Coordinates of C-alpha atoms and ligand atoms in Angstrom, one line a residue:
X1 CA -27.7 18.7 3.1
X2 CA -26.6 21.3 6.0
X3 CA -24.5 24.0 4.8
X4 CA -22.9 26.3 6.6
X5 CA -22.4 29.5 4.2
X6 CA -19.6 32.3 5.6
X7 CA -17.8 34.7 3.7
X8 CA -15.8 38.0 3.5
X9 CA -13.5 36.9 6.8
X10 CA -11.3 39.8 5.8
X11 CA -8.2 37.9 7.9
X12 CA -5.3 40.6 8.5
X13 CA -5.0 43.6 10.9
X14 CA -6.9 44.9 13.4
X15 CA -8.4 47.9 11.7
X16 CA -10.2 45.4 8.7
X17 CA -10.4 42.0 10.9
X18 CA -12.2 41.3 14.1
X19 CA -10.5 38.4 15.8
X20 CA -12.9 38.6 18.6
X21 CA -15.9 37.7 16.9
X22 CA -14.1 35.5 14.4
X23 CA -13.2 33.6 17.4
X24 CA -16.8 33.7 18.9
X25 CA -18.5 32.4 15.2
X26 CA -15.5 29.6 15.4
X27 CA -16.7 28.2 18.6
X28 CA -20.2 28.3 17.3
X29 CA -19.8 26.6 14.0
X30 CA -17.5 23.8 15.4
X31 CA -20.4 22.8 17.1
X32 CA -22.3 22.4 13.6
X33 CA -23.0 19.5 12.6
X34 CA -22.9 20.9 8.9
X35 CA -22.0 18.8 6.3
X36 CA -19.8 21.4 3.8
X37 CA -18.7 25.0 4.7
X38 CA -19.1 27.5 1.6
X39 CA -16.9 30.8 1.8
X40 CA -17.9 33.3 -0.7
X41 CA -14.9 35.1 -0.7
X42 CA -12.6 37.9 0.9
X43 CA -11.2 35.2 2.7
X44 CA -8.3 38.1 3.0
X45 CA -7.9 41.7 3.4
X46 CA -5.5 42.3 0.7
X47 CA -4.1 38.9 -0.2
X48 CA -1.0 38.5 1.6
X49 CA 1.1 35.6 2.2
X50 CA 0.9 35.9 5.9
X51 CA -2.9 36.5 5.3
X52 CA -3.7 33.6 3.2
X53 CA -1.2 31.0 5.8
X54 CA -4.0 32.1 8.3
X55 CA -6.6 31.9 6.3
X56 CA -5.0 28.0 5.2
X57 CA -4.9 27.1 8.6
X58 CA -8.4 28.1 9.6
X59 CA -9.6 26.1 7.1
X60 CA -7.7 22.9 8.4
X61 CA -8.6 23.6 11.8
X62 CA -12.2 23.1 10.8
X63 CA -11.7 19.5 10.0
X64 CA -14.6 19.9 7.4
X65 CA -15.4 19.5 3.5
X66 CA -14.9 23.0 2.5
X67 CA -15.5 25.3 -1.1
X68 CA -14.1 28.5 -1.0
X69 CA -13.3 31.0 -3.8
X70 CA -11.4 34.2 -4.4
X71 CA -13.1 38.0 -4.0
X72 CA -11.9 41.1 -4.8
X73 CA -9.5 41.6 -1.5
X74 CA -7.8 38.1 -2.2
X75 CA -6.6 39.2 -5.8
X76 CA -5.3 42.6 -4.8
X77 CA -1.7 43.0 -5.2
X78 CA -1.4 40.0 -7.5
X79 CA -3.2 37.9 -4.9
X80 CA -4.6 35.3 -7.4
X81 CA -1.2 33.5 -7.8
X82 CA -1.1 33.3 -3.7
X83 CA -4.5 32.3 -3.8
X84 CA -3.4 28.9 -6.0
X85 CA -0.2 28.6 -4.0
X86 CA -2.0 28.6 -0.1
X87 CA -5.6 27.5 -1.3
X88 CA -6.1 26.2 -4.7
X89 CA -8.2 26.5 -7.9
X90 CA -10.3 29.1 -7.9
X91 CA -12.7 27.9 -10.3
X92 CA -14.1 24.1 -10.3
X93 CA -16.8 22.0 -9.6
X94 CA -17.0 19.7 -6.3
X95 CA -19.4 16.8 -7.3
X96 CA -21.0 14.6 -4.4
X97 CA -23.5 11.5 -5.1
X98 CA -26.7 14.1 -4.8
X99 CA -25.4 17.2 -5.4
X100 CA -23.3 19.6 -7.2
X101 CA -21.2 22.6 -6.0
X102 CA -19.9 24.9 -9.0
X103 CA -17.3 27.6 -8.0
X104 CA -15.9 30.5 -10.2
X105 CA -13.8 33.4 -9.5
X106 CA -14.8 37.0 -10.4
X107 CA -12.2 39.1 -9.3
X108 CA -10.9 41.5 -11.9
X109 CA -7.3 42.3 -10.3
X110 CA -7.5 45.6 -8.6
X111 CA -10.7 46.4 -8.7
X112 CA -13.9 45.9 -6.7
X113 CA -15.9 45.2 -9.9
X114 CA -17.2 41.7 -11.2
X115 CA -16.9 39.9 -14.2
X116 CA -17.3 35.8 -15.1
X117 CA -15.6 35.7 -18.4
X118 CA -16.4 33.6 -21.4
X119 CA -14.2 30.8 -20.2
X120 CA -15.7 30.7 -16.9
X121 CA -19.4 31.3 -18.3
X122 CA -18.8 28.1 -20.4
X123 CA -17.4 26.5 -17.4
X124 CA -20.9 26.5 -15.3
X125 CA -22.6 26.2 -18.1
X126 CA -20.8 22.7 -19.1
X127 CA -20.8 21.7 -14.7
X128 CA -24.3 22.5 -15.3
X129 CA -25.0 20.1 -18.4
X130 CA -22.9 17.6 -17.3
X131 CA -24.8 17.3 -13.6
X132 CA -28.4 18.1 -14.7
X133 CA -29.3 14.9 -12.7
X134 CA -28.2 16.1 -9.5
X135 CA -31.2 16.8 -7.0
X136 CA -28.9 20.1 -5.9
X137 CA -27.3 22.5 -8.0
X138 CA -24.9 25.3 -5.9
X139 CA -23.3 27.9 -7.6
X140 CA -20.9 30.4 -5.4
X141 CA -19.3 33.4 -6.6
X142 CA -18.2 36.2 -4.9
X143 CA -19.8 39.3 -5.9
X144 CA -23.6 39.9 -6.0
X145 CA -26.2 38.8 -9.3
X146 CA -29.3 40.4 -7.4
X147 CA -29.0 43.6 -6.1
X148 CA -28.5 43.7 -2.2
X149 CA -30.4 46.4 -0.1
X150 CA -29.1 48.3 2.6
X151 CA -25.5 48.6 1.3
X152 CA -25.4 52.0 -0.5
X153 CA -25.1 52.7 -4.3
X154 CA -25.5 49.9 -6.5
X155 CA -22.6 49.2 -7.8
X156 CA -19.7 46.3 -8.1
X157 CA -22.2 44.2 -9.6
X158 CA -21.2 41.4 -11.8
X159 CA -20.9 43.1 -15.7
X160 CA -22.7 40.0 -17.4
X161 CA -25.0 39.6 -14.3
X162 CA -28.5 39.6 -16.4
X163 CA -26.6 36.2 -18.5
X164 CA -25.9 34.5 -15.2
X165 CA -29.2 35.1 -14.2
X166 CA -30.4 33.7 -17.0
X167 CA -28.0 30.9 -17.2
X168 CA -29.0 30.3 -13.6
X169 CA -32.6 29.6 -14.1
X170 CA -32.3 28.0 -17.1
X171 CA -30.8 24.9 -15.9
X172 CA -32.6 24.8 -12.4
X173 CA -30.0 26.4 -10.1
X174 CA -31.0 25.3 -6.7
X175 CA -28.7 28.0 -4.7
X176 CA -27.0 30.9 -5.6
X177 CA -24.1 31.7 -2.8
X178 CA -22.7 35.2 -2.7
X179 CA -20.7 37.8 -0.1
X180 CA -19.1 41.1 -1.2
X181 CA -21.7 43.5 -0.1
X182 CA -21.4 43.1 3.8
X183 CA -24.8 42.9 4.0
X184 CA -26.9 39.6 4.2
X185 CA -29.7 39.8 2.0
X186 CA -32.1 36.0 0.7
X187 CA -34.2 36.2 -2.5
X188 CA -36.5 33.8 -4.0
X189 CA -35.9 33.8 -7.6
X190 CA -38.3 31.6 -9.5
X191 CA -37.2 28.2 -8.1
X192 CA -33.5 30.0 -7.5
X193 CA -32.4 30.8 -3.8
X194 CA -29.9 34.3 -4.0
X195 CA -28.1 34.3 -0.5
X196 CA -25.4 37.2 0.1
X197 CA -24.3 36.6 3.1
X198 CA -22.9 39.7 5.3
X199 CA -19.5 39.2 6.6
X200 CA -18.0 37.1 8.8
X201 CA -15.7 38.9 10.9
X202 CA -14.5 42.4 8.7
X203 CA -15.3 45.7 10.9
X204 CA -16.9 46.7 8.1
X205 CA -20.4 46.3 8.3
X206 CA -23.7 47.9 7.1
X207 CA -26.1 50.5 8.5
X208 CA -24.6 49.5 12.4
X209 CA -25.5 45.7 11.6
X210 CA -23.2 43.0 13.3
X211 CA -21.4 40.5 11.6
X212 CA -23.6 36.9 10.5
X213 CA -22.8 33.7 8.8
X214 CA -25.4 31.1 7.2
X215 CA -26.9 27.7 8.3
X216 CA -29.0 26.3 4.8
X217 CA -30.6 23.2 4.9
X218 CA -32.0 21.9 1.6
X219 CA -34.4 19.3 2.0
X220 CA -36.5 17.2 -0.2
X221 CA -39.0 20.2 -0.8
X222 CA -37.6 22.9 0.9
X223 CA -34.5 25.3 1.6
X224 CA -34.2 27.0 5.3
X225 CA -31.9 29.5 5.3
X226 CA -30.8 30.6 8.7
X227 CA -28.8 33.7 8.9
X228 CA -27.0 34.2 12.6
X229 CA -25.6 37.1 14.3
X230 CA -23.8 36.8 17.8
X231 CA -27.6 37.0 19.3
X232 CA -30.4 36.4 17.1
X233 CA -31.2 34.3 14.3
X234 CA -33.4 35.3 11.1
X235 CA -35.0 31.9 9.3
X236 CA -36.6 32.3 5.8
X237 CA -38.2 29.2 4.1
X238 CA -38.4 28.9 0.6
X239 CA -40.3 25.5 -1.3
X240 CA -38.1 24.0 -3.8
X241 CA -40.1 23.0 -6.4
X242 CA -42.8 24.6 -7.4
X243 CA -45.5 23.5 -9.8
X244 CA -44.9 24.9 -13.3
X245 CA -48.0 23.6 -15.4
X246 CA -51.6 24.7 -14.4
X247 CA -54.3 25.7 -16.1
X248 CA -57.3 26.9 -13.8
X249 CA -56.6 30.9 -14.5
X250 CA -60.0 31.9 -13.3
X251 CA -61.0 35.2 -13.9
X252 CA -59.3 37.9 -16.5
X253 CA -58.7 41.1 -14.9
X254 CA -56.6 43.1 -16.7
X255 CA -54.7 43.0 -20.1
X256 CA -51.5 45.7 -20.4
X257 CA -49.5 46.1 -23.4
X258 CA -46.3 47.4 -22.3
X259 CA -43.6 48.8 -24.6
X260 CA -40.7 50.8 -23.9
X261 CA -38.0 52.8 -26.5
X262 CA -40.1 54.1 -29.4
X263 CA -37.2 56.9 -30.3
X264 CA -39.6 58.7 -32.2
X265 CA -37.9 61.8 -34.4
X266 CA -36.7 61.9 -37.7
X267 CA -33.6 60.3 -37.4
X268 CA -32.8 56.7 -39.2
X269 CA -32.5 54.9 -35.9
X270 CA -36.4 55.6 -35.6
X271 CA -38.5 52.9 -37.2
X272 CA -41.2 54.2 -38.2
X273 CA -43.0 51.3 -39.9
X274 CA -42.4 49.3 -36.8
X275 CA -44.1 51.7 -34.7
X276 CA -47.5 52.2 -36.6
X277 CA -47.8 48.3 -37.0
X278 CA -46.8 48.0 -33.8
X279 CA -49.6 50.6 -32.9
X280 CA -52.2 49.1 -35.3
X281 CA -51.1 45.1 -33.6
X282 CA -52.2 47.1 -30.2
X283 CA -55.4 48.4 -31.7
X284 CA -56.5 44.8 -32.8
X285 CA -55.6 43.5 -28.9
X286 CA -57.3 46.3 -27.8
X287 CA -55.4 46.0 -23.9
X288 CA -56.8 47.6 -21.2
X289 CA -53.9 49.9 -20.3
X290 CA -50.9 51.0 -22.6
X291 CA -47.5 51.4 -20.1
X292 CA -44.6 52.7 -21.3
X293 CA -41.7 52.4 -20.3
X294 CA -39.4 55.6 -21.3
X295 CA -37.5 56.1 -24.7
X296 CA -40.6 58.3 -26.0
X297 CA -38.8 60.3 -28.2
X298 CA -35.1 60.4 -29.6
X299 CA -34.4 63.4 -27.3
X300 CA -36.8 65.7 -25.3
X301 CA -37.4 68.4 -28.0
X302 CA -40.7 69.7 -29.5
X303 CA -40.7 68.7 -32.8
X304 CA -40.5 65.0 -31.5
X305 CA -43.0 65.3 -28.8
X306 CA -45.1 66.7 -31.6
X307 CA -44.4 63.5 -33.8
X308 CA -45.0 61.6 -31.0
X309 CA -48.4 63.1 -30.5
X310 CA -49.8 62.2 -34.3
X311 CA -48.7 58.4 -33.5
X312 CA -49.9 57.8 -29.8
X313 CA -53.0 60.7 -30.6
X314 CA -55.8 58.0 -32.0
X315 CA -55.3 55.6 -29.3
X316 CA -58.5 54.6 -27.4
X317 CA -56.6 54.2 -24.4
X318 CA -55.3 56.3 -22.2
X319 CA -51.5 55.6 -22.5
X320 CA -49.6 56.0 -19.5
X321 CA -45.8 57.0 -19.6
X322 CA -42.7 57.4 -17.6
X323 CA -40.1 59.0 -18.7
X324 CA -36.3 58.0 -19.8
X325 CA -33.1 60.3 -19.4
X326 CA -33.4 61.1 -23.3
X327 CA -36.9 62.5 -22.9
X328 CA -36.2 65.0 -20.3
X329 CA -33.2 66.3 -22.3
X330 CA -33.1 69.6 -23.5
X331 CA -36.8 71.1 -22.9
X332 CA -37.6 67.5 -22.1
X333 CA -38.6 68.4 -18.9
X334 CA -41.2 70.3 -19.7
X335 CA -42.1 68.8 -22.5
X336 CA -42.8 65.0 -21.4
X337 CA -45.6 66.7 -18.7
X338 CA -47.3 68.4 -21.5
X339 CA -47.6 65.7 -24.4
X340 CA -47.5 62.5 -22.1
X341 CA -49.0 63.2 -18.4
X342 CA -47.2 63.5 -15.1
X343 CA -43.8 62.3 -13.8
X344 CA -45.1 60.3 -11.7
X345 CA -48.7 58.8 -12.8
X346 CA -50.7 57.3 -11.0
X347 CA -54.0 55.2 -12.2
X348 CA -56.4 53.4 -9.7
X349 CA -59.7 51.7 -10.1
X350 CA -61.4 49.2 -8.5
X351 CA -59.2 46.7 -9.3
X352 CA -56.0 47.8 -9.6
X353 CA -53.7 50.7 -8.9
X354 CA -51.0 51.4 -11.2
X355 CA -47.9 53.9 -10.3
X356 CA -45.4 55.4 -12.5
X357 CA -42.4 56.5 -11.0
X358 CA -39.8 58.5 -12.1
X359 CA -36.4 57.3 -12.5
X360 CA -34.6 59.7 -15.1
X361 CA -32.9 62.6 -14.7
X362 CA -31.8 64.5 -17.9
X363 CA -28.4 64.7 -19.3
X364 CA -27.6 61.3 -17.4
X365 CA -28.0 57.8 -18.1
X366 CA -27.7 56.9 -14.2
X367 CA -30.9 56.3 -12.4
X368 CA -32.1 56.7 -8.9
X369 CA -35.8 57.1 -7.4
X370 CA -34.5 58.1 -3.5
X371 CA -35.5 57.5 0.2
X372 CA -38.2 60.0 -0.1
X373 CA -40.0 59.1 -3.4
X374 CA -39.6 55.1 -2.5
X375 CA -41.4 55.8 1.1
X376 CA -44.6 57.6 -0.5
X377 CA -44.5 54.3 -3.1
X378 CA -44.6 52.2 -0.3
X379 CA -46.9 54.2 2.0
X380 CA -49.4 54.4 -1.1
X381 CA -49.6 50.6 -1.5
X382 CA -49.8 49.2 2.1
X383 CA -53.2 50.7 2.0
X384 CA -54.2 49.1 -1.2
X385 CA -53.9 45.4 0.0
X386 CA -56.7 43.8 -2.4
X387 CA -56.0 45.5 -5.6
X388 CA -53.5 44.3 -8.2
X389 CA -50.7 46.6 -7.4
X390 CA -48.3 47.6 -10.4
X391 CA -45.0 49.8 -10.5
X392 CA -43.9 51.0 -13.9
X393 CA -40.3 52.9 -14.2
X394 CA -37.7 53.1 -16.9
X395 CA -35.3 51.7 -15.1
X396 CA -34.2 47.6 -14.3
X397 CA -34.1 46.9 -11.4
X398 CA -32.8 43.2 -11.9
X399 CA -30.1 42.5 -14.2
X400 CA -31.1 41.9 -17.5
X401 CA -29.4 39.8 -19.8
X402 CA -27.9 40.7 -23.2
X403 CA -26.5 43.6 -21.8
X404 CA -23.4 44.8 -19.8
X405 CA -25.1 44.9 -16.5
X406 CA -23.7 48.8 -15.4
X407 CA -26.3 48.8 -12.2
X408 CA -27.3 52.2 -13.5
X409 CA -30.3 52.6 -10.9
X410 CA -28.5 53.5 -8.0
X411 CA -30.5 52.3 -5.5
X412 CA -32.1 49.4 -6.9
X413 CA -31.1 47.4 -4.1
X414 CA -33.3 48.9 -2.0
X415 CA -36.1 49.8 -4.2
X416 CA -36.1 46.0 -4.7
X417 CA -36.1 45.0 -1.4
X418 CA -38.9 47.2 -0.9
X419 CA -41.1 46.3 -4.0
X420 CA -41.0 42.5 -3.2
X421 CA -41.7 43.2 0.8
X422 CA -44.8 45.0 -0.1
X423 CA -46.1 42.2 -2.4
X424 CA -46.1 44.3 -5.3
X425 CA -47.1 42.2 -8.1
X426 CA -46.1 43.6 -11.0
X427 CA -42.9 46.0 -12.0
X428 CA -42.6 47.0 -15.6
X429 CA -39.4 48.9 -16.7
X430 CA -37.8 49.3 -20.2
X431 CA -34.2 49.7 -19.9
X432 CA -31.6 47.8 -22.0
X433 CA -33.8 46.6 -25.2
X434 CA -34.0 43.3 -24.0
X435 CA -37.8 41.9 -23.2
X436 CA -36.8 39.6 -20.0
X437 CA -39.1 38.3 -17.0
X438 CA -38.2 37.0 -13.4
X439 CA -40.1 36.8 -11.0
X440 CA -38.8 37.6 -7.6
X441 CA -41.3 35.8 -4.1
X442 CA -44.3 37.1 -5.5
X443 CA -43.6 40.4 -7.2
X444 CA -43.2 39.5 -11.5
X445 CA -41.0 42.0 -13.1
X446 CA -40.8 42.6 -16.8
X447 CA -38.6 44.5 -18.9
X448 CA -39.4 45.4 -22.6
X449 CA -37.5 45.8 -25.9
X450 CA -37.2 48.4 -27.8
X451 CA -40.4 49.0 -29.8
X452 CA -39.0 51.0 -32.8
X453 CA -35.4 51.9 -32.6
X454 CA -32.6 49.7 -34.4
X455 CA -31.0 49.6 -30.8
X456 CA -32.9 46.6 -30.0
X457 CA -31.7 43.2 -28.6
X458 CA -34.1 40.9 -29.2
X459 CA -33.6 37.7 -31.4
X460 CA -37.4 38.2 -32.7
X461 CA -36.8 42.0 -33.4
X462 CA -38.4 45.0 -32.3
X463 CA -41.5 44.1 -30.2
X464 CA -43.4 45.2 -27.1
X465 CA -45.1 43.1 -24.5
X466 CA -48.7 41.8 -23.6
X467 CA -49.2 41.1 -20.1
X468 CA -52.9 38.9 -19.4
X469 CA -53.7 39.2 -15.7
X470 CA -55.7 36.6 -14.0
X471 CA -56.8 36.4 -10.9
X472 CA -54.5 32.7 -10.6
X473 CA -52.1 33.8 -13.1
X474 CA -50.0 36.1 -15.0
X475 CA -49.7 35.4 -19.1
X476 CA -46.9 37.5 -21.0
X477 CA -46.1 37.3 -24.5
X478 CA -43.9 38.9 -26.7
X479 CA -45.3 40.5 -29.9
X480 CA -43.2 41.6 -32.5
X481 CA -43.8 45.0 -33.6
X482 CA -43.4 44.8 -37.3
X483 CA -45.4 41.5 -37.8
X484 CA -47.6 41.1 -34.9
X485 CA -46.8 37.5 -33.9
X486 CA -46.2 36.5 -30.8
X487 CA -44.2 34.3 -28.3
X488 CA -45.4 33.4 -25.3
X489 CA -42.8 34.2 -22.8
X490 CA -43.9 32.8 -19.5
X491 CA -47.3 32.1 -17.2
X492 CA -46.6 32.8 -13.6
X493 CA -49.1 31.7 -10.9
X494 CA -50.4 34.2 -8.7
X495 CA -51.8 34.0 -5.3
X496 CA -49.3 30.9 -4.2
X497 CA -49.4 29.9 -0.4
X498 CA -46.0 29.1 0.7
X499 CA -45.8 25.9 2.6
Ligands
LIG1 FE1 -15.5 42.0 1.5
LIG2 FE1 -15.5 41.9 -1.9

């Protein structure tokens, strides 16, 4: 199947739309021999009628199979009900003899945000069901599930993102199609291709980029995806399927129970009994490392810290910490160095290196790590090519499900980018109570639950993470803190060649 993957056209005046390479990219892709064009949305500026009759016609004039659904631009000004008039359903499923192209609107009328509702949730859920035998499953939607670097503050980002990512890779997804972003951006996502293509012909680009459209070409075993500008061409190859049940793990290099959330203080939400079994679970496992994640304490104020001292005190391990909005608070910011180590700690022997980094500020929810801080990350690592490399911060930097997706670390778009660029192979944050696991090209990231708090969303209760490295494989369970038994959550191979 040859694809050709546009989107965010942004047809209407001069200042928004540039004809001139609209015209250029027409010439080129009428020379395709592609067999279905996909337009991610912002097929128009602001959703006029004169706006969508051009945007009809160029989609005639192409003479091709064609799915295109509404973004944020298209259902300004009521939009939505030109949308149906000019173009049609926004939401649907295209079915062909091999393959399946699901398609689902998530505007929210004047705003730039995202949102798939419950309706439209259920509707790829039931395409997805009902087509599970197709050898390609497509999804496009218009605003972003992964975060997209180079294109400022995270933010627009689906609300229920972390369930569509889920959903996504629970029933095999083959190719996720996106635009919104202006900025073209490929992930590997388990066996999921994420594509956010940068726009079309809008003047608005990124960071002085130019404007660029998608060739993909899903094969047998493999996805190209070919993004073009006017002048050069980027190609990333991705194997489709990859193999899921192994069991030569060789050696065992690390084990790292990893917990995040402990709210220690005197207050009810604190459970107290959750945390010593939890603590006396992670004596029996006796884990190399302890990592966690932020959520130390209630709030940053002495009393807890010294609470928090009498738990984590008897450990054999050195436990390492970063630290969460709610434990810099108040004298938080002095505190968290004194009881629990360094901002920013970093561990290295001569296996792995391990670096905490800080992404809480106090009196603020909203996370960011900054240009500066991500460079030295970076820097640090490129020189430590053999050794198992590990970043642990509070927090997610993928979307995590059970949870309103609010894109809280502002620039987790790039930080991502730059993590799975490097090779990094393991992230560990502890946002959002939810213990979740994705693995993005080679670089595993894992989120924990809460380990003691009654905020928690897990549906086997408050628990905390064991992560088993091997040199051919990573092993993570879940444990759950008041019982000590475990589900095993995933086994990722390590060390995979690409073909
Ligand atoms: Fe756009
Ligand atoms: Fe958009």
């Amino acid at each position: 199947m040859r694809i050709c993957h546009i989107s965010d056209t942004h047809i209407g005046s001069s200042s928004h739309f540039n004809r001139g390479i609209f015209n250029t990219f027409m010439d080129d892709i009428k020379q395709d021999d592609f067999d279905i064009l996909l337009h991610s949305g912002d097929l128009t500026q602001s959703g006029s009628p004169e706006q969508y009759e051009e945007g009809k016609q160029f989609l005639k004039e192409l003479n091709k199979p064609y799915v295109i659904i509404p973004g944020n631009h298209d259902a300004r000004s009521g939009g939505l009900h030109l949308y149906r008039r000019y173009i049609g359903n926004p939401n649907g499923a295209k079915v062909f003899d091999d393959a399946v192209i699901i398609y689902v609107d998530s505007s929210i009328p004047d705003s730039n945000n995202g949102r798939v509702g419950q309706q439209k949730f259920q509707l790829i859920k039931r395409s997805l069901e009902k087509h599970t035998q197709k050898k390609i499953k497509i999804v496009v939607i218009h605003h972003h599930v992964m975060p997209i670097p180079m294109a400022g503050r995270e933010r627009n980002i689906l609300a229920n993102a972390g369930d569509l990512l889920d959903l996504f890779l629970k029933y095999d997804v083959d190719l996720v199609v996106s635009g919104h972003r202006h900025y073209p951006n490929v992930y590997h996502v388990e066996n999921t291709v994420f594509i956010n293509a940068g726009t079309f012909s809008c003047t608005k680009t990124r960071y002085g980029d130019e404007n660029s459209y998608n060739i993909i070409e899903i094969s047998k075993d493999k996805q190209k995806v070919i993004t073009k500008r006017p002048k050069t061409t980027v190609t990333n190859e991705f194997p489709r399927f990859e193999r899921r049940i192994f069991s030569d793990f060789d050696k065992h290099i690390k084990s790292i129970a990893h917990m995040s959330n402990t709210f220690i203080s005197d207050a009810r939400a604190f459970r107290k009994k959750h945390l010593t079994s939890a603590l006396e679970s992670i004596k029996k496992l006796n884990p190399d490392h302890i990592i966690h994640c932020g959520g130390v304490v209630q709030e940053g104020i002495e009393k807890n810290y010294e609470l928090a001292l009498r738990y984590f005190g008897d450990l054999k391990q050195k436990m390492f910490f970063t630290p969460a909005g709610r434990d810099l608070n108040y004298l938080g910011y002095h505190l968290f160095p004194e009881y629990c180590g360094e901002l920013d700690y970093i561990y290295e022997d001569e296996k792995v290196i391990m670096h905490g980094i800080n992404s809480s500020q106090y009196d603020s929810n909203i996370g960011f790590v900054g240009s500066i801080a991500r460079k030295q990350l970076i820097t640090k690592f490129l020189k430590k090519k053999d050794k198992f490399k590990v970043v642990f911060l509070h927090h997610n930097i993928t979307p995590i499900p059970h949870s309103r997706e609010k894109g809280l670390l502002e620039d987790s778009g790039d930080l991502l980018r730059e993590l799975v660029d490097a090779n990094i192979d393991l992230v560990l944050t502890g946002t959002s109570s939810h213990p979740f696991a994705v693995r993005v090209s080679n670089t595993l990231i894992i989120n924990a639950n809460s380990t003691s708090s009654i905020y928690q969303r897990s549906i086997l209760g408050n628990s905390f993470n064991l992560v088993d490295v091997y040199e051919q494989a990573i092993v993570l369970y879940e444990i759950n803190s008041l019982w000590g038994t475990r589900k095993l959550k995933g086994i990722w191979e390590r060390n995979k060649k690409i073909k």
